Amino acid sequence: MKRYRAIWISDVHLGTTECKAEYLLDFLKNNTAETIYLVGDIIDGWALKKRWYWPQKHNDVIQKLLRKARKGSKVIYIPGNHDELG
């Protein structure tokens, strides 16, 4: 597994049919970092308000990020304009 000082992830759009969660899962499986920055539009709240779409792979992405945090990676979340759920 490759280890980096920082990984920046943006515009994942979990909650949409266009999301390529399997690619992100593969990347997270093979890479880790001291700090993982989630910088906007990780979850697409706009799309979820219109139509609920949340397959297991989208849940797997969240679980993988939480697991990395438990194992010592610092995860910093900066919401984007689509992340708003309320």
XYZ file of C-alpha atoms in Angstrom:
86
model
C 0.000 0.000 0.000
C 1.326 3.424 -0.926
C 1.436 5.994 1.859
C 1.311 9.728 1.242
C 1.525 12.772 3.446
C -1.814 14.029 2.095
C -4.575 12.913 -0.251
C -7.162 15.384 -1.565
C -10.552 14.040 -2.683
C -13.360 16.123 -4.176
C -16.495 15.891 -6.309
C -17.283 12.264 -5.516
C -21.061 12.903 -5.563
C -22.143 9.918 -3.485
C -25.895 9.602 -3.865
C -25.904 9.904 -7.657
C -26.016 7.233 -10.331
C -22.989 8.864 -11.995
C -20.758 8.349 -8.939
C -17.856 5.977 -9.567
C -17.640 4.666 -5.996
C -15.892 1.456 -7.061
C -12.936 3.453 -8.411
C -12.646 5.434 -5.192
C -12.864 2.234 -3.132
C -10.053 0.720 -5.183
C -7.957 3.866 -4.711
C -8.582 3.938 -0.951
C -7.771 0.238 -0.683
C -4.352 0.759 -2.282
C -3.408 4.166 -0.854
C -3.357 5.831 2.531
C -2.181 9.126 3.959
C -1.380 10.955 7.153
C -4.195 13.357 6.242
C -7.136 12.810 3.911
C -8.855 16.009 2.816
C -12.455 15.673 1.637
C -12.917 18.984 -0.127
C -16.428 19.388 -1.408
C -19.289 17.520 -2.989
C -18.506 14.187 -1.389
C -22.222 13.500 -0.844
C -24.631 15.063 -3.331
C -27.411 16.326 -1.088
C -29.113 18.101 -3.996
C -29.524 14.827 -5.880
C -30.609 12.915 -2.773
C -33.360 15.456 -2.085
C -34.779 14.851 -5.563
C -34.385 11.071 -5.608
C -32.963 8.795 -2.934
C -30.151 6.688 -4.368
C -27.688 5.085 -1.968
C -26.300 1.694 -3.051
C -24.045 -0.401 -0.839
C -20.899 0.818 -2.642
C -21.628 4.384 -1.507
C -21.932 3.165 2.063
C -18.686 1.226 1.594
C -16.854 4.470 0.707
C -18.006 6.093 3.954
C -17.063 2.991 5.952
C -13.614 2.862 4.321
C -12.941 6.508 5.207
C -14.081 5.927 8.797
C -11.822 2.863 9.017
C -8.845 4.908 7.815
C -9.609 7.515 10.473
C -9.734 4.822 13.169
C -6.366 3.512 11.954
C -4.711 6.905 12.349
C -5.350 8.976 9.243
C -6.600 12.455 10.009
C -9.717 13.062 7.902
C -10.688 16.678 7.265
C -14.099 17.369 5.730
C -14.813 20.665 3.978
C -18.376 20.748 2.610
C -19.121 21.889 -0.910
C -22.294 23.357 -2.363
C -23.810 19.918 -3.108
C -23.045 18.505 0.360
C -25.943 20.400 1.927
C -28.609 17.931 3.070
C -30.918 20.242 5.004
